[in-house]
Each structure stands twice: as structure tokens, then as C-alpha cells.
PDB file of C-alpha atoms in Angstrom:
ATOM      1  CA  MET T   1     -15.544 -18.138  40.042  1.00 60.00           C
ATOM      2  CA  GLN T   2     -14.100 -20.718  42.422  1.00 72.00           C
ATOM      3  CA  PHE T   3     -11.018 -20.997  40.206  1.00 68.00           C
ATOM      4  CA  PRO T   4     -10.202 -17.617  38.629  1.00 72.00           C
ATOM      5  CA  GLY T   5      -7.387 -18.944  36.441  1.00 77.00           C
ATOM      6  CA  GLU T   6      -3.629 -19.313  36.449  1.00 83.00           C
ATOM      7  CA  LEU T   7      -0.543 -17.489  35.222  1.00 88.00           C
ATOM      8  CA  LEU T   8       1.503 -19.546  32.753  1.00 90.00           C
ATOM      9  CA  HIS T   9       4.845 -18.842  31.073  1.00 92.00           C
ATOM     10  CA  VAL T  10       6.249 -20.176  27.782  1.00 92.00           C
ATOM     11  CA  PHE T  11      10.021 -19.884  27.400  1.00 92.00           C
ATOM     12  CA  ASP T  12      12.134 -19.921  24.243  1.00 90.00           C
ATOM     13  CA  GLY T  13      14.545 -22.858  24.590  1.00 88.00           C
ATOM     14  CA  GLY T  14      16.682 -21.867  21.618  1.00 87.00           C
ATOM     15  CA  VAL T  15      17.666 -24.036  18.669  1.00 85.00           C
ATOM     16  CA  TRP T  16      18.905 -27.530  19.496  1.00 87.00           C
ATOM     17  CA  ASP T  17      21.374 -29.365  17.273  1.00 87.00           C
ATOM     18  CA  ASP T  18      21.488 -33.141  16.830  1.00 88.00           C
ATOM     19  CA  ASP T  19      24.089 -33.592  19.597  1.00 94.00           C
ATOM     20  CA  ARG T  20      21.968 -31.807  22.173  1.00 93.00           C
ATOM     21  CA  ILE T  21      18.835 -33.657  21.100  1.00 93.00           C
ATOM     22  CA  GLY T  22      20.767 -36.909  21.499  1.00 93.00           C
ATOM     23  CA  GLU T  23      21.482 -36.014  25.129  1.00 95.00           C
ATOM     24  CA  ILE T  24      17.793 -36.029  26.067  1.00 93.00           C
ATOM     25  CA  ARG T  25      17.126 -38.543  28.845  1.00 93.00           C
ATOM     26  CA  LEU T  26      13.551 -39.272  29.816  1.00 94.00           C
ATOM     27  CA  PRO T  27      12.572 -39.610  33.495  1.00 92.00           C
ATOM     28  CA  PRO T  28      11.556 -43.074  34.692  1.00 88.00           C
ATOM     29  CA  SER T  29       7.908 -42.077  34.939  1.00 87.00           C
ATOM     30  CA  GLU T  30       5.339 -39.640  33.513  1.00 87.00           C
ATOM     31  CA  ILE T  31       7.063 -38.827  30.188  1.00 91.00           C
ATOM     32  CA  THR T  32       7.249 -41.701  27.702  1.00 90.00           C
ATOM     33  CA  ALA T  33       8.528 -39.982  24.529  1.00 90.00           C
ATOM     34  CA  VAL T  34       9.712 -36.736  22.963  1.00 91.00           C
ATOM     35  CA  GLU T  35       8.828 -35.763  19.407  1.00 91.00           C
ATOM     36  CA  PHE T  36       9.595 -32.748  17.217  1.00 91.00           C
ATOM     37  CA  VAL T  37       6.653 -31.808  15.006  1.00 93.00           C
ATOM     38  CA  GLU T  38       5.547 -29.246  12.457  1.00 94.00           C
ATOM     39  CA  PRO T  39       3.752 -26.411  14.336  1.00 96.00           C
ATOM     40  CA  ALA T  40       0.546 -27.045  12.371  1.00 97.00           C
ATOM     41  CA  ARG T  41       0.232 -30.407  14.144  1.00 97.00           C
ATOM     42  CA  LEU T  42       0.103 -28.885  17.627  1.00 97.00           C
ATOM     43  CA  PRO T  43      -3.724 -28.593  17.761  1.00 96.00           C
ATOM     44  CA  GLU T  44      -4.044 -32.361  17.237  1.00 96.00           C
ATOM     45  CA  LEU T  45      -1.444 -33.184  19.905  1.00 96.00           C
ATOM     46  CA  LEU T  46      -2.145 -30.657  22.669  1.00 95.00           C
ATOM     47  CA  SER T  47      -5.177 -29.329  24.446  1.00 94.00           C
ATOM     48  CA  PRO T  48      -6.772 -26.406  22.576  1.00 95.00           C
ATOM     49  CA  ALA T  49      -5.465 -23.840  25.088  1.00 92.00           C
ATOM     50  CA  ASP T  50      -1.916 -25.237  25.100  1.00 94.00           C
ATOM     51  CA  ALA T  51      -1.844 -25.341  21.284  1.00 96.00           C
ATOM     52  CA  ARG T  52      -2.898 -21.683  21.137  1.00 96.00           C
ATOM     53  CA  ARG T  53      -0.160 -20.746  23.632  1.00 95.00           C
ATOM     54  CA  ALA T  54       2.518 -22.682  21.763  1.00 95.00           C
ATOM     55  CA  LEU T  55       1.616 -21.213  18.362  1.00 97.00           C
ATOM     56  CA  SER T  56       1.391 -17.709  19.819  1.00 96.00           C
ATOM     57  CA  ALA T  57       4.821 -18.196  21.396  1.00 96.00           C
ATOM     58  CA  LEU T  58       6.329 -19.363  18.108  1.00 96.00           C
ATOM     59  CA  ARG T  59       4.898 -16.352  16.277  1.00 97.00           C
ATOM     60  CA  ALA T  60       6.227 -14.047  19.004  1.00 96.00           C
ATOM     61  CA  ARG T  61       9.678 -15.592  18.650  1.00 95.00           C
ATOM     62  CA  ILE T  62       9.733 -14.983  14.896  1.00 96.00           C
ATOM     63  CA  ASN T  63       8.250 -11.501  15.216  1.00 96.00           C
ATOM     64  CA  SER T  64      10.912 -10.422  17.740  1.00 93.00           C
ATOM     65  CA  ALA T  65       8.687  -7.859  19.434  1.00 90.00           C
ATOM     66  CA  GLY T  66       9.654  -8.981  22.947  1.00 89.00           C
ATOM     67  CA  ARG T  67       7.359 -10.641  25.438  1.00 91.00           C
ATOM     68  CA  ALA T  68       3.858 -11.450  24.237  1.00 92.00           C
ATOM     69  CA  LEU T  69       1.020 -11.209  26.737  1.00 94.00           C
ATOM     70  CA  LEU T  70      -1.757 -13.719  26.141  1.00 94.00           C
ATOM     71  CA  GLU T  71      -5.248 -14.204  27.456  1.00 92.00           C
ATOM     72  CA  ASN T  72      -6.539 -17.760  27.075  1.00 89.00           C
ATOM     73  CA  GLY T  73      -3.710 -18.372  24.633  1.00 90.00           C
ATOM     74  CA  GLN T  74      -4.492 -15.403  22.386  1.00 93.00           C
ATOM     75  CA  PRO T  75      -2.273 -12.267  22.189  1.00 96.00           C
ATOM     76  CA  ILE T  76      -3.737  -9.185  23.812  1.00 95.00           C
ATOM     77  CA  ALA T  77      -2.052  -7.057  21.131  1.00 94.00           C
ATOM     78  CA  PRO T  78      -1.968  -9.299  18.030  1.00 96.00           C
ATOM     79  CA  GLY T  79       0.409  -8.535  15.168  1.00 95.00           C
ATOM     80  CA  VAL T  80       0.039  -9.460  11.527  1.00 97.00           C
ATOM     81  CA  LEU T  81       1.391 -13.008  12.100  1.00 98.00           C
ATOM     82  CA  ASP T  82      -1.227 -13.579  14.828  1.00 97.00           C
ATOM     83  CA  ARG T  83      -4.039 -11.969  12.881  1.00 96.00           C
ATOM     84  CA  LEU T  84      -3.464 -14.201   9.874  1.00 97.00           C
ATOM     85  CA  GLY T  85      -2.747 -17.353  11.900  1.00 97.00           C
ATOM     86  CA  VAL T  86       0.751 -17.998  10.544  1.00 98.00           C
ATOM     87  CA  LEU T  87       2.019 -21.561  11.252  1.00 97.00           C
ATOM     88  CA  ARG T  88      -1.485 -23.037  11.580  1.00 96.00           C
ATOM     89  CA  THR T  89      -1.089 -24.676   8.158  1.00 96.00           C
ATOM     90  CA  ALA T  90       1.625 -27.210   7.375  1.00 94.00           C
ATOM     91  CA  ARG T  91       4.479 -25.619   5.441  1.00 92.00           C
ATOM     92  CA  PRO T  92       5.852 -27.211   2.251  1.00 87.00           C
ATOM     93  CA  ALA T  93       8.804 -29.491   3.052  1.00 80.00           C
ATOM     94  CA  TYR T  94      11.428 -27.836   0.833  1.00 77.00           C
ATOM     95  CA  HIS T  95      14.458 -29.246   2.649  1.00 79.00           C
ATOM     96  CA  TYR T  96      16.527 -29.367  -0.530  1.00 85.00           C
ATOM     97  CA  THR T  97      20.285 -29.140  -0.985  1.00 86.00           C
ATOM     98  CA  TRP T  98      21.670 -25.684  -1.772  1.00 92.00           C
ATOM     99  CA  HIS T  99      24.017 -25.232  -4.744  1.00 93.00           C
ATOM    100  CA  PRO T 100      25.686 -21.901  -5.557  1.00 95.00           C
ATOM    101  CA  GLY T 101      25.676 -20.749  -9.156  1.00 93.00           C
ATOM    102  CA  PRO T 102      23.496 -21.644 -12.155  1.00 91.00           C
ATOM    103  CA  ALA T 103      21.626 -24.926 -12.524  1.00 89.00           C
ATOM    104  CA  PRO T 104      23.165 -27.624 -14.748  1.00 89.00           C
ATOM    105  CA  HIS T 105      21.879 -27.700 -18.332  1.00 86.00           C
ATOM    106  CA  ASP T 106      20.326 -31.136 -17.855  1.00 84.00           C
ATOM    107  CA  LEU T 107      18.241 -29.983 -14.862  1.00 86.00           C
ATOM    108  CA  THR T 108      14.729 -28.717 -15.597  1.00 88.00           C
ATOM    109  CA  VAL T 109      14.133 -25.347 -13.894  1.00 90.00           C
ATOM    110  CA  THR T 110      10.517 -25.195 -12.787  1.00 93.00           C
ATOM    111  CA  GLN T 111      10.562 -22.273 -10.319  1.00 94.00           C
ATOM    112  CA  VAL T 112      12.366 -18.927 -10.029  1.00 97.00           C
ATOM    113  CA  TRP T 113      12.161 -17.197  -6.643  1.00 97.00           C
ATOM    114  CA  GLY T 114      13.716 -13.990  -5.370  1.00 98.00           C
ATOM    115  CA  TRP T 115      15.079 -12.553  -2.156  1.00 98.00           C
ATOM    116  CA  LEU T 116      13.949  -8.988  -2.785  1.00 98.00           C
ATOM    117  CA  PHE T 117      15.455  -6.251  -0.632  1.00 98.00           C
ATOM    118  CA  ALA T 118      13.875  -3.035   0.603  1.00 97.00           C
ATOM    119  CA  PRO T 119      16.248  -0.080   1.059  1.00 96.00           C
ATOM    120  CA  ASP T 120      16.784  -0.956   4.748  1.00 96.00           C
ATOM    121  CA  GLY T 121      17.898  -4.525   3.978  1.00 98.00           C
ATOM    122  CA  HIS T 122      14.669  -6.291   4.904  1.00 98.00           C
ATOM    123  CA  VAL T 123      13.235  -8.753   2.387  1.00 98.00           C
ATOM    124  CA  LEU T 124       9.772  -9.093   0.908  1.00 98.00           C
ATOM    125  CA  VAL T 125       7.763 -12.139   2.031  1.00 98.00           C
ATOM    126  CA  LEU T 126       4.291 -13.059   0.791  1.00 98.00           C
ATOM    127  CA  LEU T 127       1.676 -14.729   3.008  1.00 98.00           C
ATOM    128  CA  GLU T 128      -0.878 -16.770   1.119  1.00 96.00           C
ATOM    129  CA  PRO T 129      -4.568 -16.070   1.747  1.00 95.00           C
ATOM    130  CA  ASN T 130      -6.536 -18.734   3.627  1.00 93.00           C
ATOM    131  CA  THR T 131      -3.401 -20.657   4.719  1.00 96.00           C
ATOM    132  CA  ALA T 132      -0.990 -17.816   5.712  1.00 97.00           C
ATOM    133  CA  VAL T 133       1.896 -19.954   4.397  1.00 97.00           C
ATOM    134  CA  ALA T 134       4.950 -17.776   3.743  1.00 97.00           C
ATOM    135  CA  ILE T 135       6.626 -17.785   0.318  1.00 96.00           C
ATOM    136  CA  LEU T 136       9.212 -15.804  -1.600  1.00 97.00           C
ATOM    137  CA  PRO T 137       8.001 -13.841  -4.631  1.00 97.00           C
ATOM    138  CA  GLY T 138       8.456 -15.828  -7.832  1.00 97.00           C
ATOM    139  CA  GLY T 139       6.932 -18.655  -9.768  1.00 95.00           C
ATOM    140  CA  THR T 140       6.863 -20.829 -12.841  1.00 95.00           C
ATOM    141  CA  PRO T 141       8.494 -19.822 -16.152  1.00 94.00           C
ATOM    142  CA  GLU T 142       6.023 -19.162 -18.946  1.00 95.00           C
ATOM    143  CA  GLU T 143       6.440 -19.224 -22.707  1.00 93.00           C
ATOM    144  CA  HIS T 144       6.540 -15.463 -23.122  1.00 92.00           C
ATOM    145  CA  ASP T 145       9.474 -15.286 -20.663  1.00 93.00           C
ATOM    146  CA  HIS T 146      11.577 -16.775 -23.526  1.00 93.00           C
ATOM    147  CA  ASP T 147      13.614 -19.000 -21.181  1.00 91.00           C
ATOM    148  CA  ASP T 148      14.878 -15.933 -19.317  1.00 95.00           C
ATOM    149  CA  PRO T 149      14.649 -16.561 -15.536  1.00 96.00           C
ATOM    150  CA  VAL T 150      15.081 -12.862 -14.785  1.00 97.00           C
ATOM    151  CA  ALA T 151      12.036 -12.116 -16.951  1.00 97.00           C
ATOM    152  CA  THR T 152      10.122 -14.752 -14.980  1.00 97.00           C
ATOM    153  CA  LEU T 153      11.134 -13.169 -11.690  1.00 98.00           C
ATOM    154  CA  ARG T 154      10.210  -9.642 -12.833  1.00 97.00           C
ATOM    155  CA  ARG T 155       6.814 -10.788 -14.128  1.00 97.00           C
ATOM    156  CA  GLU T 156       5.965 -12.865 -11.069  1.00 97.00           C
ATOM    157  CA  THR T 157       7.052 -10.077  -8.712  1.00 97.00           C
ATOM    158  CA  GLU T 158       4.738  -7.618 -10.455  1.00 97.00           C
ATOM    159  CA  GLU T 159       1.837 -10.082 -10.588  1.00 97.00           C
ATOM    160  CA  GLU T 160       2.084 -11.388  -7.010  1.00 96.00           C
ATOM    161  CA  ALA T 161       3.387  -8.370  -5.108  1.00 96.00           C
ATOM    162  CA  ALA T 162       2.747  -5.347  -7.381  1.00 96.00           C
ATOM    163  CA  ALA T 163       6.462  -4.618  -7.009  1.00 96.00           C
ATOM    164  CA  ARG T 164       9.383  -3.897  -9.329  1.00 97.00           C
ATOM    165  CA  ILE T 165      13.034  -4.832  -9.023  1.00 98.00           C
ATOM    166  CA  ILE T 166      16.467  -3.837 -10.306  1.00 97.00           C
ATOM    167  CA  ASN T 167      19.948  -5.385 -10.304  1.00 95.00           C
ATOM    168  CA  PRO T 168      18.978  -9.078 -10.104  1.00 97.00           C
ATOM    169  CA  LEU T 169      21.825 -11.347  -8.990  1.00 98.00           C
ATOM    170  CA  LEU T 170      21.789 -15.123  -9.383  1.00 98.00           C
ATOM    171  CA  LEU T 171      22.509 -16.684  -5.988  1.00 97.00           C
ATOM    172  CA  GLY T 172      22.203 -20.384  -6.780  1.00 96.00           C
ATOM    173  CA  HIS T 173      19.651 -23.139  -6.906  1.00 95.00           C
ATOM    174  CA  VAL T 174      18.140 -25.963  -4.891  1.00 91.00           C
ATOM    175  CA  THR T 175      17.347 -29.364  -6.329  1.00 88.00           C
ATOM    176  CA  ASP T 176      14.588 -31.884  -5.849  1.00 83.00           C
ATOM    177  CA  PRO T 177      16.440 -35.160  -6.549  1.00 77.00           C
ATOM    178  CA  ALA T 178      13.232 -37.198  -6.636  1.00 77.00           C
ATOM    179  CA  ALA T 179      11.877 -35.238  -9.598  1.00 73.00           C
ATOM    180  CA  GLN T 180      15.094 -33.986 -11.256  1.00 78.00           C
ATOM    181  CA  ARG T 181      13.861 -30.429 -10.906  1.00 85.00           C
ATOM    182  CA  GLY T 182      15.662 -27.247  -9.989  1.00 88.00           C
ATOM    183  CA  TYR T 183      14.526 -24.024  -8.339  1.00 93.00           C
ATOM    184  CA  LEU T 184      16.575 -20.882  -8.979  1.00 96.00           C
ATOM    185  CA  ARG T 185      17.171 -18.272  -6.298  1.00 97.00           C
ATOM    186  CA  TYR T 186      17.915 -14.643  -7.148  1.00 98.00           C
ATOM    187  CA  ALA T 187      18.488 -11.511  -5.101  1.00 98.00           C
ATOM    188  CA  ALA T 188      17.403  -8.057  -6.252  1.00 98.00           C
ATOM    189  CA  ALA T 189      16.614  -4.579  -4.962  1.00 98.00           C
ATOM    190  CA  LEU T 190      13.031  -3.370  -4.824  1.00 97.00           C
ATOM    191  CA  THR T 191      12.430  -0.041  -6.523  1.00 96.00           C
ATOM    192  CA  ASP T 192       8.735   0.539  -5.829  1.00 93.00           C
ATOM    193  CA  ILE T 193       5.624  -1.272  -4.686  1.00 94.00           C
ATOM    194  CA  GLY T 194       2.024  -0.469  -5.490  1.00 94.00           C
ATOM    195  CA  PRO T 195      -1.356  -1.346  -3.968  1.00 94.00           C
ATOM    196  CA  ALA T 196      -1.933  -5.083  -3.574  1.00 93.00           C
ATOM    197  CA  GLN T 197      -3.671  -6.662  -6.570  1.00 93.00           C
ATOM    198  CA  PRO T 198      -5.022 -10.157  -7.301  1.00 95.00           C
ATOM    199  CA  ASP T 199      -2.441 -12.486  -8.830  1.00 94.00           C
ATOM    200  CA  PRO T 200      -3.663 -13.102 -12.413  1.00 92.00           C
ATOM    201  CA  ALA T 201      -2.686 -16.776 -12.204  1.00 89.00           C
ATOM    202  CA  THR T 202      -4.469 -17.631  -8.941  1.00 90.00           C
ATOM    203  CA  GLY T 203      -6.717 -14.702  -8.055  1.00 93.00           C
ATOM    204  CA  HIS T 204      -4.940 -14.524  -4.691  1.00 92.00           C
ATOM    205  CA  ILE T 205      -4.223 -11.240  -2.968  1.00 96.00           C
ATOM    206  CA  TYR T 206      -1.123 -11.870  -0.877  1.00 97.00           C
ATOM    207  CA  THR T 207      -0.333 -10.144   2.384  1.00 97.00           C
ATOM    208  CA  ARG T 208       3.074  -8.521   1.933  1.00 98.00           C
ATOM    209  CA  ILE T 209       5.472  -8.211   4.843  1.00 97.00           C
ATOM    210  CA  LEU T 210       9.066  -7.100   5.292  1.00 97.00           C
ATOM    211  CA  ALA T 211      11.293  -9.270   7.479  1.00 98.00           C
ATOM    212  CA  THR T 212      14.957 -10.007   8.020  1.00 98.00           C
ATOM    213  CA  PRO T 213      16.283 -12.933   5.966  1.00 98.00           C
ATOM    214  CA  GLU T 214      16.488 -14.951   9.194  1.00 96.00           C
ATOM    215  CA  GLN T 215      12.855 -14.235  10.072  1.00 97.00           C
ATOM    216  CA  ALA T 216      11.868 -15.227   6.541  1.00 97.00           C
ATOM    217  CA  ALA T 217      13.737 -18.527   6.861  1.00 95.00           C
ATOM    218  CA  GLU T 218      11.959 -19.264  10.145  1.00 95.00           C
ATOM    219  CA  LEU T 219       8.615 -18.620   8.483  1.00 97.00           C
ATOM    220  CA  PHE T 220       9.521 -20.925   5.590  1.00 95.00           C
ATOM    221  CA  GLY T 221      10.637 -23.736   7.919  1.00 92.00           C
ATOM    222  CA  TRP T 222      13.355 -24.959   5.540  1.00 87.00           C
ATOM    223  CA  GLY T 223      15.509 -26.174   8.411  1.00 80.00           C
ATOM    224  CA  PRO T 224      19.334 -26.314   8.664  1.00 76.00           C
ATOM    225  CA  ALA T 225      19.665 -26.458   4.864  1.00 75.00           C
ATOM    226  CA  THR T 226      18.864 -22.724   4.818  1.00 89.00           C
ATOM    227  CA  ALA T 227      22.177 -21.681   6.434  1.00 90.00           C
ATOM    228  CA  HIS T 228      24.262 -21.722   3.232  1.00 93.00           C
ATOM    229  CA  GLN T 229      21.493 -19.990   1.290  1.00 95.00           C
ATOM    230  CA  LEU T 230      21.293 -17.249   3.931  1.00 96.00           C
ATOM    231  CA  ALA T 231      25.052 -16.681   3.633  1.00 96.00           C
ATOM    232  CA  ALA T 232      24.584 -16.114  -0.107  1.00 97.00           C
ATOM    233  CA  VAL T 233      21.649 -13.782   0.599  1.00 98.00           C
ATOM    234  CA  HIS T 234      23.728 -11.606   2.936  1.00 98.00           C
ATOM    235  CA  GLN T 235      26.591 -11.506   0.441  1.00 97.00           C
ATOM    236  CA  ALA T 236      24.165 -10.328  -2.248  1.00 98.00           C
ATOM    237  CA  CYS T 237      22.839  -7.663   0.106  1.00 98.00           C
ATOM    238  CA  ARG T 238      26.366  -6.272   0.409  1.00 97.00           C
ATOM    239  CA  GLN T 239      26.857  -6.433  -3.370  1.00 97.00           C
ATOM    240  CA  LEU T 240      23.676  -4.409  -3.812  1.00 98.00           C
ATOM    241  CA  GLY T 241      25.064  -1.768  -1.449  1.00 97.00           C
ATOM    242  CA  LEU T 242      22.305  -2.289   1.134  1.00 98.00           C
ATOM    243  CA  PRO T 243      22.627  -2.474   4.920  1.00 97.00           C
ATOM    244  CA  ARG T 244      22.130  -5.669   6.873  1.00 97.00           C
ATOM    245  CA  ALA T 245      18.609  -5.579   8.273  1.00 97.00           C
ATOM    246  CA  THR T 246      18.119  -5.103  11.995  1.00 94.00           C
ATOM    247  CA  ARG T 247      15.873  -7.733  13.555  1.00 94.00           C
ATOM    248  CA  GLN T 248      12.588  -6.112  14.533  1.00 95.00           C
ATOM    249  CA  PRO T 249       8.854  -6.904  14.306  1.00 96.00           C
ATOM    250  CA  VAL T 250       7.816  -7.772  10.761  1.00 97.00           C
ATOM    251  CA  THR T 251       6.134  -4.933   8.876  1.00 94.00           C
ATOM    252  CA  GLU T 252       2.977  -5.353   6.837  1.00 96.00           C
ATOM    253  CA  LEU T 253       3.007  -3.356   3.602  1.00 94.00           C
ATOM    254  CA  THR T 254      -0.397  -1.734   3.304  1.00 86.00           C
ATOM    255  CA  ASP T 255       0.644   1.792   2.290  1.00 72.00           C
ATOM    256  CA  PRO T 256       2.809   1.702  -0.875  1.00 64.00           C
ATOM    257  CA  ASN T 257       4.657   4.777   0.361  1.00 64.00           C
ATOM    258  CA  ALA T 258       5.425   3.422   3.849  1.00 60.00           C
ATOM    259  CA  TRP T 259       8.665   1.669   2.954  1.00 62.00           C
TER     260      TRP T 259
END
């Protein structure tokens, strides 16, 4: 080969707030604009190789396994986030306002989701098949839940994740002002988890991972609005008598006895 290749580096620039973004000054030539985009849009904006590098770098940042070595933009030692292609699909834009406590009586609750803790303080995150979009366990109330959100959370956790919980604590809710809907958030401790099974409602078999609450929030892409919710999550963790999770590579739950 006349040109054997090149060695490229991608650096983590940290999280920029609005003030720092406002200080960006473009050079008089070459660069005409700066734009912040959802990671799933990178393949349409960059060359194929650069998009692969950027997405691999973002996954490595979330995974917290240290430096990731790539070949042609692909990790040499891929983890579960790489294998499933996390961030390649646009994430739902749930940038809703956080409210502690129960939802008002005049607000229709259409979803109940849970921050579910393993004994080491990590939380259970589900990755959808085909899209690898990350979600919390939970779902839509059904008639046989008898308007009990805890019953909804228990049922959905068993159906989606083959897991069981104890000591559920209501954290608060987020609201969708455009639709006058509310989404409850609970915290609970996981007691056991079985082999993955198809969700009766969708037929999906979710990939189950354990992550820190911060890693989960990065996967969800909820933005700055997540900060107050994360504070409530950590407070609930203490109430449940569990340790604060140490940031480490996310763990895929394949063996029910491995956690």
C-alpha cells in the first residue's frame, strides 16, 4: 500500500454549559458553523469512518472502560454498547420538567417507570431490540392494575425484565405539557432476576444491563433536566440502604445468578 493509514485520536471535551457554548468564536475561514446534534444524525453529517469513530468514542465515554482502541472506526474489543450499536437510533426527546412527589389529580398518568437498584447500587436499564434505545423498566397502566402505579411497575418489571422488586418509593413525576400527561418515577430494590423472556405486550426480548444512574441518564439523553431527578434517585438509594454505585463498564445480565 502506498498509504498504509494514519493514527487518529478522539478526545472527550467534557460537558459544555450555555455560557461556554456562547463563547465559541469561529475562525475567519474554513469553519462556517457549529451545531450540536443527536448522535444518531452523525452518519448523515460526517464521512462513514468519522461517524463510526465519533459514535465509538461516545459509547466509550458512557461505558467508562478507559481508552478504546479502534480499527477503521470499530472497537478492537467491543463491549455490549458497541455490539448492539447504542446511539445509532434517535432517542425519544423526553426533556420534560421534573416534579418531586405525586402527580396532581387532574393529570392523566400514562406511564410508570422505575429506577431499580441491584445490591451494589447500579440500576437496571433495558436496551430495545433492533434500535438499542435505552429505557427504564416500566410501562402503561392496565385495567387489572386497579389504578395502582406500584402494581403497574411490578407487572411491567416482571414482563420486560423477568425481575422482581421490593420497597418501591415514589420519587416524583415528569409532565408533558403539550398533552397534559404525566409519567411517574419510582425507585425500588431488585430482589431477583430470571432468564430473559419475550415481553407479552410487544414480543421484545430486551438486553438488560446494569449501569450507574449517571450512565443511564447519558444513555437516555434527557439533557440537563435529568439533574434534579438524579438527585432524587441517589436519595432513594440511601433510603433503601444501598451503596452509591461506582462508575465502571456497564454489565450485561445474561446469567441470572451473576448479580
